[in-house]
């Protein structure tokens, strides 16, 4: 874990602007995935005019999901360039840790790849005076299955085969089940090295929701943030899993697409039952997320995703990261900054940043509701 702020502020758009003590990153892993291949900062979609600083000031602390790490770093870079005197620090750890920090009152908002559980909502009422914690969907995207198998550049898998790989039932890459899905591909007898998250993770919960829904006979475990299947190897954070897949021949693991793109990791195409296997892309994830329904009540906008879709071009192994905030009872000193920053994240410019960097924008109908709720926070 180490500070990465220096390299995050190289974008030429910032010129000589120096923000002292700005974005503090303690992500699990040191990969700077907001860089282009040549090491320069990726171009930003936001101009200063897209960001309304309003009464934002001082320091805002936030923490949680490592799935949104690369998206939120870009948002913070753009936001702090436009709003002088404001400091936003996001600690990328895990969804579980973010919610704990939120319910302890140490952060202004938390990032979580799964909606608050009823008991977490009840606990939040101690911090959100006169209100409670709510879920605002802000970042969508595909969970990529990255693989590293010498001599194999393209790989198709279906949900049942993925389940059996991570459930320690399929142990070699030339297993008949994998060969059947990949005619014409020469698969080695290399042992499969399956990597999963060691920390409580919303990404894990979404992967296991997908496996339980799409391959219930092959995946007997209940969806959860904590990995339950036998075998495999564990690594901390999405960055940690991606690093292991990158290094180990025979490896497969799950993480957000931006981690695969930044490190040149090949990703699995999903055989969903559509006419052709579906690639992990932001556009294909958006097609799946567009079918989501709001399952929350009142100001809570938790979504119900369809992990079993067979729609053409829809990539169903997706997650939505929520920013968890108080509907009422936010701290007076940070509320203006919370509202200003989240309004930028939910803006057209903020959502455009997502698609440019391997994530999926929240569908417009849902995002309109997000903006409405942000403006009512108190």
GROMACS .gro file of C-alpha atoms in nm:
model
  378
    1UNK     CA    1   0.000   0.000   0.000
    2UNK     CA    2   0.154   0.333  -0.092
    3UNK     CA    3   0.066   0.689  -0.188
    4UNK     CA    4   0.028   0.738  -0.561
    5UNK     CA    5  -0.077   1.104  -0.585
    6UNK     CA    6   0.225   1.238  -0.774
    7UNK     CA    7   0.172   1.033  -1.085
    8UNK     CA    8  -0.202   1.099  -1.080
    9UNK     CA    9  -0.162   1.474  -1.145
   10UNK     CA   10   0.047   1.477  -1.462
   11UNK     CA   11  -0.234   1.556  -1.701
   12UNK     CA   12  -0.130   1.848  -1.916
   13UNK     CA   13  -0.469   2.007  -1.857
   14UNK     CA   14  -0.360   2.082  -1.503
   15UNK     CA   15  -0.053   2.269  -1.619
   16UNK     CA   16   0.137   2.411  -1.328
   17UNK     CA   17  -0.146   2.360  -1.083
   18UNK     CA   18  -0.024   2.193  -0.770
   19UNK     CA   19  -0.272   2.060  -0.521
   20UNK     CA   20  -0.096   1.998  -0.195
   21UNK     CA   21  -0.189   1.682  -0.010
   22UNK     CA   22  -0.451   1.596  -0.269
   23UNK     CA   23  -0.582   1.251  -0.356
   24UNK     CA   24  -0.456   1.001  -0.105
   25UNK     CA   25  -0.468   0.649  -0.243
   26UNK     CA   26  -0.408   0.343  -0.034
   27UNK     CA   27  -0.533   0.092  -0.286
   28UNK     CA   28  -0.428  -0.269  -0.266
   29UNK     CA   29  -0.174  -0.263  -0.546
   30UNK     CA   30   0.025   0.016  -0.705
   31UNK     CA   31  -0.096   0.008  -1.064
   32UNK     CA   32  -0.188   0.351  -1.199
   33UNK     CA   33  -0.463   0.254  -1.440
   34UNK     CA   34  -0.548   0.611  -1.538
   35UNK     CA   35  -0.235   0.616  -1.756
   36UNK     CA   36  -0.214   0.557  -2.126
   37UNK     CA   37   0.030   0.299  -2.261
   38UNK     CA   38   0.299   0.566  -2.306
   39UNK     CA   39   0.271   0.672  -1.942
   40UNK     CA   40   0.084   0.996  -2.001
   41UNK     CA   41  -0.244   1.075  -1.832
   42UNK     CA   42  -0.554   0.970  -2.021
   43UNK     CA   43  -0.751   1.259  -2.166
   44UNK     CA   44  -1.037   1.391  -1.958
   45UNK     CA   45  -1.392   1.439  -2.083
   46UNK     CA   46  -1.464   1.710  -1.828
   47UNK     CA   47  -1.409   2.081  -1.866
   48UNK     CA   48  -1.417   2.321  -1.574
   49UNK     CA   49  -1.759   2.441  -1.689
   50UNK     CA   50  -1.906   2.094  -1.632
   51UNK     CA   51  -1.825   2.105  -1.261
   52UNK     CA   52  -2.019   2.325  -1.022
   53UNK     CA   53  -1.817   2.375  -0.705
   54UNK     CA   54  -2.100   2.560  -0.528
   55UNK     CA   55  -2.010   2.589  -0.157
   56UNK     CA   56  -1.763   2.298  -0.158
   57UNK     CA   57  -1.459   2.352   0.061
   58UNK     CA   58  -1.208   2.178   0.283
   59UNK     CA   59  -1.138   1.806   0.294
   60UNK     CA   60  -1.376   1.523   0.208
   61UNK     CA   61  -1.282   1.168   0.306
   62UNK     CA   62  -1.431   0.865   0.135
   63UNK     CA   63  -1.341   0.497   0.107
   64UNK     CA   64  -1.453   0.157  -0.013
   65UNK     CA   65  -1.483  -0.033  -0.340
   66UNK     CA   66  -1.164  -0.097  -0.532
   67UNK     CA   67  -1.383  -0.175  -0.834
   68UNK     CA   68  -1.445   0.195  -0.887
   69UNK     CA   69  -1.087   0.297  -0.805
   70UNK     CA   70  -0.992   0.396  -1.159
   71UNK     CA   71  -1.317   0.582  -1.222
   72UNK     CA   72  -1.314   0.777  -0.898
   73UNK     CA   73  -0.948   0.875  -0.942
   74UNK     CA   74  -1.038   1.040  -1.272
   75UNK     CA   75  -1.339   1.213  -1.120
   76UNK     CA   76  -1.129   1.345  -0.833
   77UNK     CA   77  -0.855   1.468  -1.065
   78UNK     CA   78  -1.105   1.661  -1.277
   79UNK     CA   79  -1.302   1.789  -0.979
   80UNK     CA   80  -1.003   1.915  -0.782
   81UNK     CA   81  -0.864   2.089  -1.089
   82UNK     CA   82  -1.188   2.288  -1.114
   83UNK     CA   83  -1.254   2.346  -0.742
   84UNK     CA   84  -0.956   2.513  -0.577
   85UNK     CA   85  -0.931   2.476  -0.203
   86UNK     CA   86  -1.116   2.142  -0.204
   87UNK     CA   87  -0.943   1.816  -0.120
   88UNK     CA   88  -1.112   1.479  -0.187
   89UNK     CA   89  -0.935   1.173  -0.050
   90UNK     CA   90  -1.061   0.827  -0.151
   91UNK     CA   91  -0.913   0.518   0.012
   92UNK     CA   92  -0.956   0.224  -0.223
   93UNK     CA   93  -0.991  -0.087  -0.007
   94UNK     CA   94  -1.306  -0.297  -0.033
   95UNK     CA   95  -1.682  -0.251  -0.021
   96UNK     CA   96  -1.698  -0.410   0.322
   97UNK     CA   97  -1.438  -0.176   0.468
   98UNK     CA   98  -1.605   0.124   0.309
   99UNK     CA   99  -1.942   0.050   0.466
  100UNK     CA  100  -1.778  -0.007   0.806
  101UNK     CA  101  -1.606   0.332   0.777
  102UNK     CA  102  -1.933   0.497   0.674
  103UNK     CA  103  -2.124   0.350   0.966
  104UNK     CA  104  -1.847   0.463   1.200
  105UNK     CA  105  -1.886   0.818   1.073
  106UNK     CA  106  -1.526   0.853   0.952
  107UNK     CA  107  -1.607   0.919   0.583
  108UNK     CA  108  -1.848   1.146   0.396
  109UNK     CA  109  -1.950   0.867   0.160
  110UNK     CA  110  -1.853   0.508   0.088
  111UNK     CA  111  -1.822   0.310  -0.233
  112UNK     CA  112  -1.984  -0.035  -0.236
  113UNK     CA  113  -2.040  -0.287  -0.515
  114UNK     CA  114  -2.349  -0.420  -0.339
  115UNK     CA  115  -2.640  -0.240  -0.180
  116UNK     CA  116  -2.667  -0.194   0.195
  117UNK     CA  117  -2.812  -0.486   0.388
  118UNK     CA  118  -3.106  -0.414   0.623
  119UNK     CA  119  -2.884  -0.444   0.929
  120UNK     CA  120  -2.633  -0.199   0.776
  121UNK     CA  121  -2.913   0.049   0.708
  122UNK     CA  122  -3.025   0.017   1.070
  123UNK     CA  123  -2.670   0.076   1.192
  124UNK     CA  124  -2.636   0.382   0.967
  125UNK     CA  125  -2.917   0.558   1.156
  126UNK     CA  126  -2.674   0.617   1.442
  127UNK     CA  127  -2.458   0.828   1.210
  128UNK     CA  128  -2.725   0.975   0.981
  129UNK     CA  129  -2.912   1.182   1.241
  130UNK     CA  130  -3.278   1.181   1.146
  131UNK     CA  131  -3.206   0.977   0.836
  132UNK     CA  132  -3.031   0.665   0.710
  133UNK     CA  133  -2.778   0.538   0.460
  134UNK     CA  134  -2.895   0.509   0.099
  135UNK     CA  135  -2.748   0.362  -0.220
  136UNK     CA  136  -2.683   0.581  -0.525
  137UNK     CA  137  -2.575   0.380  -0.834
  138UNK     CA  138  -2.287   0.573  -0.987
  139UNK     CA  139  -2.049   0.336  -1.167
  140UNK     CA  140  -2.139   0.040  -1.385
  141UNK     CA  141  -1.915  -0.201  -1.564
  142UNK     CA  142  -1.822  -0.551  -1.665
  143UNK     CA  143  -1.642  -0.783  -1.429
  144UNK     CA  144  -1.379  -0.931  -1.657
  145UNK     CA  145  -1.249  -1.284  -1.626
  146UNK     CA  146  -0.884  -1.232  -1.703
  147UNK     CA  147  -0.674  -1.530  -1.808
  148UNK     CA  148  -0.309  -1.604  -1.875
  149UNK     CA  149  -0.260  -1.930  -2.065
  150UNK     CA  150   0.051  -1.957  -2.280
  151UNK     CA  151  -0.039  -1.991  -2.647
  152UNK     CA  152  -0.408  -1.906  -2.597
  153UNK     CA  153  -0.524  -1.563  -2.711
  154UNK     CA  154  -0.900  -1.613  -2.721
  155UNK     CA  155  -1.117  -1.807  -2.478
  156UNK     CA  156  -1.492  -1.868  -2.459
  157UNK     CA  157  -1.653  -1.994  -2.137
  158UNK     CA  158  -2.009  -2.036  -2.014
  159UNK     CA  159  -2.137  -1.990  -1.659
  160UNK     CA  160  -2.137  -2.360  -1.569
  161UNK     CA  161  -1.777  -2.406  -1.683
  162UNK     CA  162  -1.667  -2.093  -1.497
  163UNK     CA  163  -1.842  -2.223  -1.185
  164UNK     CA  164  -1.667  -2.558  -1.210
  165UNK     CA  165  -1.329  -2.389  -1.260
  166UNK     CA  166  -1.368  -2.172  -0.950
  167UNK     CA  167  -1.531  -2.457  -0.758
  168UNK     CA  168  -1.216  -2.667  -0.812
  169UNK     CA  169  -1.396  -2.922  -1.031
  170UNK     CA  170  -1.213  -2.842  -1.357
  171UNK     CA  171  -0.839  -2.851  -1.298
  172UNK     CA  172  -0.667  -2.846  -1.640
  173UNK     CA  173  -0.700  -2.607  -1.932
  174UNK     CA  174  -0.748  -2.892  -2.180
  175UNK     CA  175  -1.053  -3.023  -1.992
  176UNK     CA  176  -1.322  -3.151  -2.229
  177UNK     CA  177  -1.574  -2.892  -2.109
  178UNK     CA  178  -1.338  -2.608  -2.206
  179UNK     CA  179  -1.241  -2.774  -2.535
  180UNK     CA  180  -1.606  -2.810  -2.634
  181UNK     CA  181  -1.656  -2.434  -2.598
  182UNK     CA  182  -1.340  -2.353  -2.794
  183UNK     CA  183  -1.331  -2.561  -3.114
  184UNK     CA  184  -1.012  -2.514  -3.313
  185UNK     CA  185  -0.818  -2.374  -3.017
  186UNK     CA  186  -0.515  -2.570  -2.898
  187UNK     CA  187  -0.546  -2.583  -2.521
  188UNK     CA  188  -0.248  -2.695  -2.309
  189UNK     CA  189  -0.267  -2.939  -2.019
  190UNK     CA  190  -0.146  -2.661  -1.788
  191UNK     CA  191  -0.296  -2.669  -1.440
  192UNK     CA  192  -0.558  -2.402  -1.377
  193UNK     CA  193  -0.462  -2.144  -1.114
  194UNK     CA  194  -0.787  -1.976  -1.010
  195UNK     CA  195  -0.751  -1.651  -0.814
  196UNK     CA  196  -1.022  -1.492  -0.601
  197UNK     CA  197  -1.041  -1.198  -0.360
  198UNK     CA  198  -0.912  -1.248  -0.006
  199UNK     CA  199  -1.104  -0.949   0.132
  200UNK     CA  200  -1.480  -0.905   0.167
  201UNK     CA  201  -1.567  -0.773  -0.175
  202UNK     CA  202  -1.871  -0.649  -0.360
  203UNK     CA  203  -1.703  -0.773  -0.677
  204UNK     CA  204  -1.701  -1.123  -0.530
  205UNK     CA  205  -2.066  -1.086  -0.437
  206UNK     CA  206  -2.158  -0.988  -0.793
  207UNK     CA  207  -1.955  -1.273  -0.943
  208UNK     CA  208  -2.123  -1.523  -0.713
  209UNK     CA  209  -2.466  -1.374  -0.784
  210UNK     CA  210  -2.398  -1.430  -1.154
  211UNK     CA  211  -2.281  -1.790  -1.102
  212UNK     CA  212  -2.574  -1.872  -0.873
  213UNK     CA  213  -2.826  -1.726  -1.118
  214UNK     CA  214  -2.675  -1.851  -1.445
  215UNK     CA  215  -2.538  -2.188  -1.328
  216UNK     CA  216  -2.728  -2.289  -1.012
  217UNK     CA  217  -2.652  -2.662  -1.052
  218UNK     CA  218  -2.278  -2.599  -1.077
  219UNK     CA  219  -2.255  -2.329  -0.807
  220UNK     CA  220  -2.400  -2.446  -0.473
  221UNK     CA  221  -2.271  -2.151  -0.269
  222UNK     CA  222  -2.484  -1.855  -0.170
  223UNK     CA  223  -2.378  -1.516  -0.308
  224UNK     CA  224  -2.165  -1.328  -0.057
  225UNK     CA  225  -1.884  -1.076  -0.024
  226UNK     CA  226  -1.663  -1.346   0.130
  227UNK     CA  227  -1.534  -1.617  -0.105
  228UNK     CA  228  -1.685  -1.955  -0.012
  229UNK     CA  229  -1.568  -2.203  -0.275
  230UNK     CA  230  -1.289  -2.453  -0.201
  231UNK     CA  231  -0.946  -2.439  -0.361
  232UNK     CA  232  -0.799  -2.158  -0.560
  233UNK     CA  233  -0.568  -1.884  -0.440
  234UNK     CA  234  -0.650  -1.552  -0.278
  235UNK     CA  235  -0.521  -1.201  -0.340
  236UNK     CA  236  -0.613  -0.864  -0.193
  237UNK     CA  237  -0.819  -0.620  -0.397
  238UNK     CA  238  -0.889  -0.617  -0.768
  239UNK     CA  239  -0.536  -0.492  -0.829
  240UNK     CA  240  -0.392  -0.787  -0.636
  241UNK     CA  241  -0.593  -1.046  -0.832
  242UNK     CA  242  -0.502  -0.880  -1.162
  243UNK     CA  243  -0.133  -0.878  -1.069
  244UNK     CA  244  -0.138  -1.252  -0.999
  245UNK     CA  245  -0.316  -1.332  -1.327
  246UNK     CA  246  -0.063  -1.119  -1.513
  247UNK     CA  247   0.230  -1.309  -1.359
  248UNK     CA  248   0.115  -1.671  -1.337
  249UNK     CA  249   0.087  -1.904  -1.638
  250UNK     CA  250  -0.241  -2.096  -1.620
  251UNK     CA  251  -0.411  -1.825  -1.414
  252UNK     CA  252  -0.767  -1.699  -1.426
  253UNK     CA  253  -0.926  -1.440  -1.199
  254UNK     CA  254  -1.197  -1.177  -1.183
  255UNK     CA  255  -1.165  -0.800  -1.167
  256UNK     CA  256  -1.305  -0.489  -1.333
  257UNK     CA  257  -1.225  -0.444  -1.701
  258UNK     CA  258  -1.009  -0.136  -1.643
  259UNK     CA  259  -0.754  -0.351  -1.457
  260UNK     CA  260  -0.734  -0.590  -1.751
  261UNK     CA  261  -0.707  -0.309  -2.005
  262UNK     CA  262  -0.433  -0.129  -1.817
  263UNK     CA  263  -0.216  -0.440  -1.787
  264UNK     CA  264  -0.285  -0.603  -2.123
  265UNK     CA  265  -0.458  -0.905  -1.967
  266UNK     CA  266  -0.670  -1.113  -2.204
  267UNK     CA  267  -1.033  -1.158  -2.104
  268UNK     CA  268  -1.290  -1.435  -2.145
  269UNK     CA  269  -1.585  -1.399  -2.384
  270UNK     CA  270  -1.906  -1.522  -2.220
  271UNK     CA  271  -2.122  -1.783  -2.389
  272UNK     CA  272  -2.462  -1.664  -2.266
  273UNK     CA  273  -2.684  -1.853  -2.507
  274UNK     CA  274  -2.694  -1.559  -2.749
  275UNK     CA  275  -2.596  -1.618  -3.111
  276UNK     CA  276  -2.230  -1.538  -3.035
  277UNK     CA  277  -2.011  -1.518  -2.723
  278UNK     CA  278  -2.010  -1.169  -2.571
  279UNK     CA  279  -1.696  -0.967  -2.502
  280UNK     CA  280  -1.637  -0.777  -2.180
  281UNK     CA  281  -1.677  -0.414  -2.287
  282UNK     CA  282  -1.837  -0.110  -2.132
  283UNK     CA  283  -2.091  -0.094  -2.414
  284UNK     CA  284  -2.190  -0.460  -2.371
  285UNK     CA  285  -2.217  -0.417  -1.994
  286UNK     CA  286  -2.443  -0.115  -2.049
  287UNK     CA  287  -2.680  -0.334  -2.252
  288UNK     CA  288  -2.716  -0.566  -1.952
  289UNK     CA  289  -2.741  -0.287  -1.692
  290UNK     CA  290  -3.012  -0.115  -1.899
  291UNK     CA  291  -3.247  -0.397  -1.799
  292UNK     CA  292  -3.192  -0.331  -1.427
  293UNK     CA  293  -3.488  -0.234  -1.209
  294UNK     CA  294  -3.483  -0.007  -0.904
  295UNK     CA  295  -3.541  -0.233  -0.605
  296UNK     CA  296  -3.486   0.028  -0.333
  297UNK     CA  297  -3.759   0.242  -0.181
  298UNK     CA  298  -3.779   0.616  -0.126
  299UNK     CA  299  -3.444   0.781  -0.188
  300UNK     CA  300  -3.265   0.446  -0.198
  301UNK     CA  301  -3.186   0.349  -0.559
  302UNK     CA  302  -3.049  -0.003  -0.514
  303UNK     CA  303  -3.083  -0.198  -0.839
  304UNK     CA  304  -3.184  -0.553  -0.927
  305UNK     CA  305  -2.967  -0.685  -1.211
  306UNK     CA  306  -3.053  -0.964  -1.455
  307UNK     CA  307  -2.754  -1.199  -1.458
  308UNK     CA  308  -2.924  -1.449  -1.688
  309UNK     CA  309  -2.995  -1.229  -1.990
  310UNK     CA  310  -2.943  -1.385  -2.331
  311UNK     CA  311  -2.993  -1.057  -2.518
  312UNK     CA  312  -2.762  -1.015  -2.814
  313UNK     CA  313  -2.445  -0.832  -2.717
  314UNK     CA  314  -2.538  -0.806  -2.348
  315UNK     CA  315  -2.256  -0.897  -2.109
  316UNK     CA  316  -2.433  -1.017  -1.791
  317UNK     CA  317  -2.136  -1.045  -1.553
  318UNK     CA  318  -2.165  -0.687  -1.437
  319UNK     CA  319  -2.155  -0.488  -1.121
  320UNK     CA  320  -2.287  -0.150  -1.016
  321UNK     CA  321  -2.096   0.047  -0.759
  322UNK     CA  322  -2.304   0.259  -0.526
  323UNK     CA  323  -2.196   0.571  -0.342
  324UNK     CA  324  -2.345   0.528   0.006
  325UNK     CA  325  -2.455   0.851   0.171
  326UNK     CA  326  -2.697   0.971   0.437
  327UNK     CA  327  -3.029   1.089   0.296
  328UNK     CA  328  -3.051   1.319   0.599
  329UNK     CA  329  -2.806   1.390   0.878
  330UNK     CA  330  -2.489   1.439   0.674
  331UNK     CA  331  -2.216   1.639   0.846
  332UNK     CA  332  -2.270   2.009   0.782
  333UNK     CA  333  -1.903   2.074   0.710
  334UNK     CA  334  -1.882   1.814   0.431
  335UNK     CA  335  -2.236   1.809   0.288
  336UNK     CA  336  -2.175   2.084   0.026
  337UNK     CA  337  -1.870   1.899  -0.104
  338UNK     CA  338  -2.048   1.563  -0.106
  339UNK     CA  339  -2.332   1.708  -0.312
  340UNK     CA  340  -2.104   1.901  -0.546
  341UNK     CA  341  -1.871   1.607  -0.611
  342UNK     CA  342  -2.149   1.351  -0.658
  343UNK     CA  343  -2.336   1.589  -0.887
  344UNK     CA  344  -2.028   1.598  -1.110
  345UNK     CA  345  -1.992   1.218  -1.098
  346UNK     CA  346  -2.355   1.178  -1.205
  347UNK     CA  347  -2.335   1.449  -1.472
  348UNK     CA  348  -2.315   1.375  -1.843
  349UNK     CA  349  -1.945   1.464  -1.839
  350UNK     CA  350  -1.876   1.249  -1.533
  351UNK     CA  351  -2.055   0.951  -1.683
  352UNK     CA  352  -1.873   0.999  -2.017
  353UNK     CA  353  -1.545   0.950  -1.832
  354UNK     CA  354  -1.666   0.599  -1.741
  355UNK     CA  355  -1.720   0.480  -2.096
  356UNK     CA  356  -1.383   0.619  -2.203
  357UNK     CA  357  -1.210   0.410  -1.937
  358UNK     CA  358  -1.372   0.066  -1.958
  359UNK     CA  359  -1.668   0.123  -1.729
  360UNK     CA  360  -2.037   0.150  -1.818
  361UNK     CA  361  -2.243   0.464  -1.759
  362UNK     CA  362  -2.555   0.429  -1.547
  363UNK     CA  363  -2.861   0.420  -1.778
  364UNK     CA  364  -3.007   0.768  -1.828
  365UNK     CA  365  -3.346   0.689  -1.673
  366UNK     CA  366  -3.183   0.572  -1.350
  367UNK     CA  367  -2.916   0.843  -1.354
  368UNK     CA  368  -3.184   1.114  -1.369
  369UNK     CA  369  -3.322   0.979  -1.041
  370UNK     CA  370  -2.971   0.977  -0.891
  371UNK     CA  371  -2.929   1.348  -0.967
  372UNK     CA  372  -3.268   1.425  -0.815
  373UNK     CA  373  -3.179   1.244  -0.492
  374UNK     CA  374  -2.836   1.411  -0.465
  375UNK     CA  375  -3.002   1.752  -0.470
  376UNK     CA  376  -3.229   1.652  -0.177
  377UNK     CA  377  -2.947   1.533   0.054
  378UNK     CA  378  -2.950   1.710   0.385
   0.00000   0.00000   0.00000
